[in-house]
């Protein structure tokens, strides 16, 4: 592990270390603390920070991340989201799926965005704290301009109209709903205020009485969602946030939907990219993730020529020379060497909060971690690139925890790597089946 990584691990709080280790023990990507684990991402730092700073200054950026299953796409976007949050961005990660969040229905995507919205101070959903902070900022601006207490409500209304003037050209109901929310709060009607805010967040089936009191009708539709996104960006900016970092994860699921829904979704993605590039969404950093098959295959991006043109990126050169400023970023996945390096990083992070660090260093030394990495990769058909999740789960839960708790546990004597189908993802299960029809037991 590098000196910088060792320093981060030593300085990390016990709560951050625990959250990361607990997630790895479950076989999940941690929600936070990813800077403690990042290996091999330094080549992206400069370009991505430049883009985040540009967005914080009012620009907008679209980025496509490509990589095979297990190459670290979710880790990468959460790592980048943490960097954005430290710069003052709000962050939201939306999982695209055929049934829950179809991309061709942008109103559903917007609803998931507001449900997953988080900031450095508030976990999901941070929509209400953001809106409340916005109204507080409007009041402060009105008072600073000389408004008296008696004039405050009227002056805040004027500022609301002025700040949302551009938004109201496309989605006038956004400003109307905000007025309704503020009015309900002023009248002490918490139930109506909550219902109106839910409608503002794209939730369907809001009580008709609450909608009538706010002066809005119906539910949010596909086209209104873009206007509401524009309004949310304005509210975020005026409430002290420098922008919104938004991830549309697992976009490759579009390849499995009906052809008519797929075509609508691809066109919605093309429309969204064009709107970002047109400058309609200042303060938005939008990222999508997908597999190479999605970007290059006939059932994905290549199905819509205008979209393929917008995402075209040259990947014929050595990955070392990939351009991190390009519209697409390639994640080559883990090699055996980088998997071992990651294992050593996790071991050292675990040490910082372990009860028996000396014993862990003796029994889980670098050589043992290399052996375990090779064994897990072998259990998955020799595919080290898709092994990180399972490898880290085994390393933390089966090896490090046991060494830390049992004085006489020696993983070389007492642990036998067993990989059962039930603990695998579909992709891992397919790779394992290609290697063996049975559970694989390997001595490490």
mmCIF file with all atom_site columns, C-alpha atoms in Angstrom, residues 301-310:
data_model
loop_
_atom_site.group_PDB
_atom_site.id
_atom_site.type_symbol
_atom_site.label_atom_id
_atom_site.label_alt_id
_atom_site.label_comp_id
_atom_site.label_asym_id
_atom_site.label_entity_id
_atom_site.label_seq_id
_atom_site.pdbx_PDB_ins_code
_atom_site.Cartn_x
_atom_site.Cartn_y
_atom_site.Cartn_z
_atom_site.occupancy
_atom_site.B_iso_or_equiv
_atom_site.pdbx_formal_charge
_atom_site.auth_seq_id
_atom_site.auth_comp_id
_atom_site.auth_asym_id
_atom_site.auth_atom_id
_atom_site.pdbx_PDB_model_num
ATOM 1  C CA . UNK A 1 301 ? -26.120 2.525  -28.264 1.00 0.00 ? 301 UNK A CA 1
ATOM 2  C CA . UNK A 1 302 ? -25.359 1.502  -31.860 1.00 0.00 ? 302 UNK A CA 1
ATOM 3  C CA . UNK A 1 303 ? -29.086 1.005  -32.414 1.00 0.00 ? 303 UNK A CA 1
ATOM 4  C CA . UNK A 1 304 ? -29.520 4.802  -32.468 1.00 0.00 ? 304 UNK A CA 1
ATOM 5  C CA . UNK A 1 305 ? -26.977 6.432  -34.779 1.00 0.00 ? 305 UNK A CA 1
ATOM 6  C CA . UNK A 1 306 ? -27.207 9.983  -33.305 1.00 0.00 ? 306 UNK A CA 1
ATOM 7  C CA . UNK A 1 307 ? -26.554 8.577  -29.823 1.00 0.00 ? 307 UNK A CA 1
ATOM 8  C CA . UNK A 1 308 ? -23.642 6.465  -31.071 1.00 0.00 ? 308 UNK A CA 1
ATOM 9  C CA . UNK A 1 309 ? -22.096 9.583  -32.617 1.00 0.00 ? 309 UNK A CA 1
ATOM 10 C CA . UNK A 1 310 ? -22.349 11.492 -29.350 1.00 0.00 ? 310 UNK A CA 1
#
